[in-house]
Coordinates of C-alpha atoms in Angstrom, one line a residue:
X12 CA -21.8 -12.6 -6.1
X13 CA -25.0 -14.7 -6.5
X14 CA -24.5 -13.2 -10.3
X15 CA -21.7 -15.9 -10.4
X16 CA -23.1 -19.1 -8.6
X17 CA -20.3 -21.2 -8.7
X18 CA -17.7 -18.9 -7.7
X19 CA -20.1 -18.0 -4.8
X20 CA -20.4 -21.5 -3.3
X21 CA -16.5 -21.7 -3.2
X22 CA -16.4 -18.6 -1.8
X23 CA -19.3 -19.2 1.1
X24 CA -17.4 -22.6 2.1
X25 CA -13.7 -21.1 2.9
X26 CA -15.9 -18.3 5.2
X27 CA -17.8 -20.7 6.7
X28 CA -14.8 -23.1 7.4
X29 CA -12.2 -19.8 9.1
X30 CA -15.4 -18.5 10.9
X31 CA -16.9 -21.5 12.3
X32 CA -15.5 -24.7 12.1
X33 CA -12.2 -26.2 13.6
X34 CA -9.7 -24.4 13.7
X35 CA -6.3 -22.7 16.2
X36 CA -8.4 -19.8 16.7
X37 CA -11.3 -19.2 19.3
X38 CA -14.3 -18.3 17.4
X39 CA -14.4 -14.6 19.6
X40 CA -10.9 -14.1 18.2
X41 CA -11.7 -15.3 14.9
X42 CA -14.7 -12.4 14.7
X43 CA -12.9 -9.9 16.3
X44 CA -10.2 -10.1 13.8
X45 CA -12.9 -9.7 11.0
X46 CA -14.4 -6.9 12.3
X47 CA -11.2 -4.8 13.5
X48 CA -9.0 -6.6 10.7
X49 CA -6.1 -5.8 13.0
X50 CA -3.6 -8.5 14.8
X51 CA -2.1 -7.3 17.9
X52 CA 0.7 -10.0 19.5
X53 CA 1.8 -7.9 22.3
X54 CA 1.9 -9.9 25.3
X55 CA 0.6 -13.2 24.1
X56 CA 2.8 -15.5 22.4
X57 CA 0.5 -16.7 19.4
X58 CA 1.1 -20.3 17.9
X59 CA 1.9 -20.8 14.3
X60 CA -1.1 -22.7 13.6
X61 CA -3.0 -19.2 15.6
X62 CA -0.5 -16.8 13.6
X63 CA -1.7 -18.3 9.8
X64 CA -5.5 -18.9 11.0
X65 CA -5.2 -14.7 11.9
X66 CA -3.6 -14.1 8.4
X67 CA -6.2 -16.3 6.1
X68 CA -8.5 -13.6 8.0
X69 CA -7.2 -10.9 7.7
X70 CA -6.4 -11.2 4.1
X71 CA -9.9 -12.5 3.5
X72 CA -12.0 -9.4 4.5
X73 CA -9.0 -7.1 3.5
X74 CA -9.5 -8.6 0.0
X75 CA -13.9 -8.8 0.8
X76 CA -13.6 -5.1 1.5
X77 CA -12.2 -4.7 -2.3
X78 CA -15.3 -6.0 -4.1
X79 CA -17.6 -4.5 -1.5
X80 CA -16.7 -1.2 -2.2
X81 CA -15.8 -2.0 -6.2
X82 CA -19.1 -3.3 -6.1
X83 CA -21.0 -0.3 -5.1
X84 CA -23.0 -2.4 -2.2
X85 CA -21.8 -0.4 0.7
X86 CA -24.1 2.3 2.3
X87 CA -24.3 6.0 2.3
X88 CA -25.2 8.5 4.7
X89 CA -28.0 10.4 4.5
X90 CA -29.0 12.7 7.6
X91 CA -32.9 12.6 5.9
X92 CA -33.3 8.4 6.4
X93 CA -33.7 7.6 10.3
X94 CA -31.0 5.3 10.0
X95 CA -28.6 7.1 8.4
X96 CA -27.7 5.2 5.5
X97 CA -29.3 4.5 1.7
X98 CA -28.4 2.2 -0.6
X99 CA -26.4 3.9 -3.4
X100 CA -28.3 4.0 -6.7
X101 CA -27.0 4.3 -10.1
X102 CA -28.6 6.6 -12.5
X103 CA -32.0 5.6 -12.2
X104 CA -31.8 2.2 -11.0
X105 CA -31.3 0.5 -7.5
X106 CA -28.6 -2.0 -6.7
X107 CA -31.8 -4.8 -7.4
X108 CA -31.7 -3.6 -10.9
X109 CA -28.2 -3.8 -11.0
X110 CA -27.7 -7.5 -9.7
X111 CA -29.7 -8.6 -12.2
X112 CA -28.5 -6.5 -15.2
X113 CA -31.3 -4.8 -15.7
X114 CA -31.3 -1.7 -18.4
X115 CA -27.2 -1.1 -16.8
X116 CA -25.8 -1.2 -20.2
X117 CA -28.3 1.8 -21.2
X118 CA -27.6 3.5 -18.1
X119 CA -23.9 3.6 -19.0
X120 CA -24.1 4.5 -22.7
X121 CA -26.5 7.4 -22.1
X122 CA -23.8 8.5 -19.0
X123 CA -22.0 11.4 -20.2
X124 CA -19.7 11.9 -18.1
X125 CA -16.9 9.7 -19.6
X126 CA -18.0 10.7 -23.3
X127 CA -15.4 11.2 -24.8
X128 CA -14.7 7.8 -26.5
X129 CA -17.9 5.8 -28.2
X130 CA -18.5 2.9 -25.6
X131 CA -19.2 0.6 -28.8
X132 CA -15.7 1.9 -30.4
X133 CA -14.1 1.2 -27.6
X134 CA -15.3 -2.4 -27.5
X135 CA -14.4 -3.3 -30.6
X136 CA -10.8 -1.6 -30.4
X137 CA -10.8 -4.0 -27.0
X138 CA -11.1 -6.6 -29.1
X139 CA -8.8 -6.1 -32.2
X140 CA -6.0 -5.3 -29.6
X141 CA -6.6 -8.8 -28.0
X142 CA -6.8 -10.4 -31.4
X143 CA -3.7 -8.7 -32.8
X144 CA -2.0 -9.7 -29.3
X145 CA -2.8 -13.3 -29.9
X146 CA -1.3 -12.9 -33.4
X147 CA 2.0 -11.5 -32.0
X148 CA 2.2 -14.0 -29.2
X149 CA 2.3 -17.1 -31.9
X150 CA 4.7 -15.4 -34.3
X151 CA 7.3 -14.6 -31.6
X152 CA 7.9 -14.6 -28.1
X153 CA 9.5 -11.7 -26.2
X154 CA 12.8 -12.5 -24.6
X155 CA 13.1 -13.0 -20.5
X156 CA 15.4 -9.3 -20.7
X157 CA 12.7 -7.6 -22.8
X158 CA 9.8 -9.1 -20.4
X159 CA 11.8 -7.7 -17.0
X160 CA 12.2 -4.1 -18.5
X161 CA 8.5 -4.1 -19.3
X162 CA 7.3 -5.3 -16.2
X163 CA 9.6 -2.1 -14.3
X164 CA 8.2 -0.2 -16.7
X165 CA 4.7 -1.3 -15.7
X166 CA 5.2 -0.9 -12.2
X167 CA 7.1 2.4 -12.5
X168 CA 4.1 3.5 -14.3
X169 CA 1.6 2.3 -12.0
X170 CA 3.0 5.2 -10.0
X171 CA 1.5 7.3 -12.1
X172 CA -1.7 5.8 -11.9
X173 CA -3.8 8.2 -9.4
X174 CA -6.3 7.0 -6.7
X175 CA -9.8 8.4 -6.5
X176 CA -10.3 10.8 -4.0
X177 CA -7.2 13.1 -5.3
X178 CA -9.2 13.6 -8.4
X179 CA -6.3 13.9 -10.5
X180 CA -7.6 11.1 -12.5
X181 CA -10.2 12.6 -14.2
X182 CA -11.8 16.1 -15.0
X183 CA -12.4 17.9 -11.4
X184 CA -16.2 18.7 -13.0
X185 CA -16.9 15.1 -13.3
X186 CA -16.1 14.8 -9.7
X187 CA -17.9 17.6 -8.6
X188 CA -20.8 15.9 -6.9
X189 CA -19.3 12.5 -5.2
X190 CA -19.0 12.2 -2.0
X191 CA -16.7 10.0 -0.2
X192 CA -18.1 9.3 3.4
X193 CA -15.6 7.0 5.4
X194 CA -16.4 5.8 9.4
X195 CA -14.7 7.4 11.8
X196 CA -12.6 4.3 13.2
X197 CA -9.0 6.0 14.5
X198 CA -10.1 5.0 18.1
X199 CA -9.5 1.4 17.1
X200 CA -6.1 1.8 15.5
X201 CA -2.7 3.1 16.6
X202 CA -1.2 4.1 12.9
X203 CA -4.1 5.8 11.5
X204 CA -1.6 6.5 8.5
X205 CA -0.6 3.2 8.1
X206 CA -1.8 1.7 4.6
X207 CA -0.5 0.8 0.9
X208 CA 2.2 2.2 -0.3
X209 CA 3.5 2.3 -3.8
X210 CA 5.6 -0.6 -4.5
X211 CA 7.6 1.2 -6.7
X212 CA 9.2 4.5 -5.8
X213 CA 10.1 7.3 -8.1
X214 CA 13.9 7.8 -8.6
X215 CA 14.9 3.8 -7.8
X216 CA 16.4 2.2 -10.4
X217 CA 16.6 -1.7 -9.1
X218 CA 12.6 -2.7 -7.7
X219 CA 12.9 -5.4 -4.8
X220 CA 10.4 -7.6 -7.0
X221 CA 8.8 -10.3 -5.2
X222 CA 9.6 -13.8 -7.9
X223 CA 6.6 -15.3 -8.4
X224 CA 8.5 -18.8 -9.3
X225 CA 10.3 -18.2 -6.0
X226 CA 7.2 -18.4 -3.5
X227 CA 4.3 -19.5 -5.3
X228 CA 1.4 -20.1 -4.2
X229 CA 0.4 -23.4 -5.4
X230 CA 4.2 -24.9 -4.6
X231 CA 5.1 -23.2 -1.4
X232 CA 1.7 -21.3 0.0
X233 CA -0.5 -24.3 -0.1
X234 CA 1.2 -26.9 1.6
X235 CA 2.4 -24.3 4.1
X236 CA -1.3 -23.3 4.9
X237 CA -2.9 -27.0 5.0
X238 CA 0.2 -27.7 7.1
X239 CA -0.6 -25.0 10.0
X240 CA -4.3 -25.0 9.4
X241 CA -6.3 -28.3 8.1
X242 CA -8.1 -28.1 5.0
X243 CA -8.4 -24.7 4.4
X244 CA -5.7 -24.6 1.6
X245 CA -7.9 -26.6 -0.5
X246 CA -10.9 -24.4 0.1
X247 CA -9.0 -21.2 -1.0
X248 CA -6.7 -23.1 -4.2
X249 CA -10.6 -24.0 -5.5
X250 CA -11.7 -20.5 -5.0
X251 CA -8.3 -18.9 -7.0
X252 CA -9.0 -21.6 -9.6
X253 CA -12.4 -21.2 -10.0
X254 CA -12.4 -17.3 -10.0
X255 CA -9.0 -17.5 -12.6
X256 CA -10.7 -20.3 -14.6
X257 CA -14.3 -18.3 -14.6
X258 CA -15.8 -17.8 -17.9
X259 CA -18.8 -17.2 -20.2
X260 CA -17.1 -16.7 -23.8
X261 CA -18.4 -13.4 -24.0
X262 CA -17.3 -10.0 -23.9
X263 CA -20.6 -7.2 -24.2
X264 CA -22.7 -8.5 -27.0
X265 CA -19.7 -10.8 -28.2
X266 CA -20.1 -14.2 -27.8
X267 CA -17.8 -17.3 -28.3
X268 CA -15.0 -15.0 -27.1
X269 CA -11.7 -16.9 -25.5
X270 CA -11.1 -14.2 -22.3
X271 CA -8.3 -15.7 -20.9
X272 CA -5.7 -12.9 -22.1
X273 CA -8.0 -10.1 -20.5
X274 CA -8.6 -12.1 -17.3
X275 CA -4.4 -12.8 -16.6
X276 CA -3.8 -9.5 -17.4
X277 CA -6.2 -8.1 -14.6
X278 CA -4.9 -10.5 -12.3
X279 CA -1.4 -9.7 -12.8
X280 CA -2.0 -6.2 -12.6
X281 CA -3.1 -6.4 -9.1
X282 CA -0.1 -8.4 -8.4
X283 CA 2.7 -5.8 -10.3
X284 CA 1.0 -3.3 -7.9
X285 CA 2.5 -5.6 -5.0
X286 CA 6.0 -6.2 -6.5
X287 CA 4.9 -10.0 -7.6
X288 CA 6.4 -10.5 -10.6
X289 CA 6.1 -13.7 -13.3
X290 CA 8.7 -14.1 -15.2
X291 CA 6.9 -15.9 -18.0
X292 CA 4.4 -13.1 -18.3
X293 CA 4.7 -10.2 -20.9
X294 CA 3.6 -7.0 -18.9
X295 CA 3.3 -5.2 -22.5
X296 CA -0.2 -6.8 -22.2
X297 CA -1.1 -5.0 -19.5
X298 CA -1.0 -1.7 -21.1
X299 CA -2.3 -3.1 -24.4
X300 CA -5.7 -4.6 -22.6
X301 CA -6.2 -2.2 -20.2
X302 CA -7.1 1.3 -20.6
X303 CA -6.3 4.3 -17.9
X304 CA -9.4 4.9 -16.8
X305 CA -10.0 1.0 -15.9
X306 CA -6.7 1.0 -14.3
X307 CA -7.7 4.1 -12.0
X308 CA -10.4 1.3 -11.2
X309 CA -8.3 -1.2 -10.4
X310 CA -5.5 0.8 -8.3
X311 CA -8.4 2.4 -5.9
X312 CA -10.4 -0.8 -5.3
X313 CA -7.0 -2.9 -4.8
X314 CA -5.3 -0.1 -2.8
X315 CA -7.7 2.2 -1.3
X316 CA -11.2 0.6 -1.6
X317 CA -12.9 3.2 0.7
X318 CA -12.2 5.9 -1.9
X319 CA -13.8 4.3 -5.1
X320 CA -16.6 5.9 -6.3
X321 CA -19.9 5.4 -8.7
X322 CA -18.3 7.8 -11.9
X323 CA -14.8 5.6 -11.4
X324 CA -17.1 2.7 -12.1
X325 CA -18.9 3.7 -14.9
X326 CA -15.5 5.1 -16.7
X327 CA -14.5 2.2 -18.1
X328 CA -15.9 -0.6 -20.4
X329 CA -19.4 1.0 -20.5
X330 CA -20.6 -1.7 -23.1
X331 CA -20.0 -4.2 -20.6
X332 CA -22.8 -5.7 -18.7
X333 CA -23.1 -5.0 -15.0
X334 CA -22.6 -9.3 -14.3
X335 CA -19.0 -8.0 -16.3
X336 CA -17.7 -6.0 -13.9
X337 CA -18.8 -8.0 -10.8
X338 CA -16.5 -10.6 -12.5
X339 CA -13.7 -7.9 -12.8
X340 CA -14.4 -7.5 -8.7
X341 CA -14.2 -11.2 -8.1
X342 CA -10.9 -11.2 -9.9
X343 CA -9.7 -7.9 -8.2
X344 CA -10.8 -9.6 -5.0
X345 CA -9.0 -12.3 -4.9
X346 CA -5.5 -11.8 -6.9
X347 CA -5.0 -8.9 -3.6
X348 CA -5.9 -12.2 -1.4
X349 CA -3.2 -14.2 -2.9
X350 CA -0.8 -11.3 -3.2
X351 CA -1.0 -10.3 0.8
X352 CA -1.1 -14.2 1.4
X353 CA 2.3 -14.8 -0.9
X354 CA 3.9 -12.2 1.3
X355 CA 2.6 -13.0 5.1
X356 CA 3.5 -16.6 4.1
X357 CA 6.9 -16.6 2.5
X358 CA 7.8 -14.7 5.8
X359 CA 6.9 -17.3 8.0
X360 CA 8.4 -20.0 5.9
X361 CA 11.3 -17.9 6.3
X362 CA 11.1 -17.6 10.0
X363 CA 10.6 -22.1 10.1
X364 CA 13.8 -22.3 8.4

C-alpha cells in the first residue's frame, strides 16, 4: 500500500479508529472479530450501535484479506525453513523488488506462460477500445432497457467466469506447479462450506438485483453508519473516494491517460458479482475493458481470495507496472467493502423501520 501514500493514510486512520479508539465494542471483541472474522449473537442480545461496529469489521478484513492475497504478500509453507513459511517470490525477484517496481515489467514480458497475446499488443488494443468507447459514449447513449439486458447479461456471464483452484480457467500445464496451501481453521467455524455464492444462477430468468439508486451508500449507508457509530462514516466515504478518485494519468508507458473508464468498470465489476446494479452504468464496458483472464483475477480475489495464485497474476496486463496492479487490488478491496456494507446495512435500515 505504501506504493500509494495517500490512499494508505486513509486507509491506516479508519483501522486505527474500529481497533482502538471509541467505539460500542470492547477492544477484546473488536480483535477477536478480526481475527476469527465471525459474529456469533447467540445468547447475548447485541446493541445496534455493537451490531454495525461488528459489521464495519467484519467487512474490513473480509475485504483486507482480498488485496492480501491479490497482492501476493501472504506466506507459504515450506517444511525446509524452521518456521514454516517463505515469502513468495516472483520469477527472480522478492516481494522488496516488487514493492518498488523493480525489473517486474521484464519479469512479466519474458513470462511465458500466458504468451499467447504480445503484452505490448494488448496494451495498445487496451487503449483503442477505451478511446473508441469514449467516442461512442458522446455520439449516443444506450437506453435504460438496453443497459438492464446488458448488465443480466454481464452477471449471467460472470457465471461462467471460473475461480482459480478448479483450473478450468486456464491450460492445466500452466497450473501444473502452484500450489494452493490454506490453514486448517474448521475448528473455529460451524459451516465450513459456508462462503460466496454466485449471484446469478443458471436457468433464472428475473435476477433479484440489488438497485444501487435504492440503497446507496453515500445517501443511505453513511448517515446510517455515523448514526450508530461516531465518525467512522467519514473515515470510510474518504477512503471509497480517494481509492475511486486515485490517479496517475498513466497506463504502462502511457502517460497523460484519463483512467476513469477503466477504474468504474473494475469497480462495478466487483459489485455485478454481488447483484448491485447502477442503472446509469452501461455493463457493455465491462466486457469491452476487461479481458477474461483479468476477470479470472478479479472473480478469485473478490470471491475466493485464498485460491489466487502468482500465474493468475501475471495473466493479465503484463505491460503494466507492478504499482498498477496494487492499484487494481486497492480498488478490488474496497468496491467488495462497500458491496458487503450496502447489504448488512440496508438490512438493518430495514429492520429500524
Amino acid at each position: 500500500m505504501s506504493l500509494h501514500t495517500q490512499y494508505l493514510e486513509s486507509f491506516l486512520r479508519s483501522q486505527f479508529y474500529m481497533l482502538r479508539m471509541d467505539g460500542p465494542l470492547p477492544l477484546p471483541y473488536r480483535h477477536y472479530i478480526a481475527i476469527m472474522k465471525l459474529v456469533k449473537t447467540g445468547e447475548n442480545n447485541w446493541s445496534l450501535p455493537e451490531l454495525v461496529h461488528a459489521v464495519v469489521l467484519l467487512t474490513h478484513y473480509h475485504a483486507l484479506a482480498s488485496f492480501v492475497f491479490g497482492s501476493g504478500i501472504n506466506p507459504e509453507r515450506d517444511p525446509e525453513i524452521a518456521n514454516g513459511f517463505r515469502l513468495i517470490s516472483v520469477s527472480n525477484f522478492c516481494v522488496c523488488d516488487l514493492a518498488n517496481d523493480n525489473n517486474i515489467e521484464n519479469a512479466s514480458l519474458t513470462s511465458n506462460n500466458f504468451g499467447i497475446v504480445d503484452s505490448l499488443s494488448e496494451l495498445e488494443a487496451l487503449m483503442v477500445r477505451m478511446k473508441r468507447l469514449h467516442e461512442e459514449r458522446e455520439d449516443e447513449e444506450a437506453s435504460q432497457e438496453e443497459m438492464s439486458t446488458r448488465f443480466e447479461k454481464e452477471t449471467k456471464e460472470s457465471l461462467f467466469v471460473v475461480p482459480g483452484d478448479t483450473l478450468h480457467s486456464f491450460p492445466q500445464s500452466d497450473f501444473e506447479d502452484d500450489m494452493i496451501v490454506t490453514s486448517d481453521v474448521s475448528r473455529y467455524i460451524e459451516d465450513p462450506g459456508f462462503g460466496y455464492e454466485d449471484f446469478a444462477r443458471r436457468g433464472e430468468e428475473h435476477l433479484p438485483t440489488f438497485r444501487a439508486q435504492d440503497y446507496t451508500w453515500e445517501n443511505h449507508g453513511f448517515s446510517l453508519v455515523n448514526r450508530l457509530y461516531s465518525d467512522i462514516g467519514h473515515l470510510l466515504d474518504e477512503k471509497f473516494r480517494m481509492v475511486y478518485s486515485l490517479t496517475y494519468n498513466t497506463m504502462a508507458t502511457h502517460e497523460d491517460v484519463d483512467t476513469t473508464m477503466l477504474r468504474r468498470a473494475l469497480f462495478n465489476y466487483v459489485h455485478c458479482m454481488f447483484g448491485i446494479r447502477y442503472d446509469d452504468y452501461d455493463y457493455g464496458e465491462v466486457n469491452q475493458l476487461l479481458e477474461r483472464s483479468l476477470k479470472v483475477y478479479i472473480k478469485t480475489v473478490t470471491c475466493y481470495p485464498e485460491r489466487t495464485t502468482k500465474r493468475m497474476y501475471d495473466s493479465y496486463w503484463r505491460q503494466f507496472k507492478h504499482s498498477e496492479k496494487v492499484h487494481v487490488n486497492l480498488l478490488l478491496m474496497e468496491a467488495r467493502m462497500q458491496a458487503e456494507l450496502l447489504y448488512a446495512l440496508r438490512a438493518i435500515t430495514r429492520h429500524l423501520t
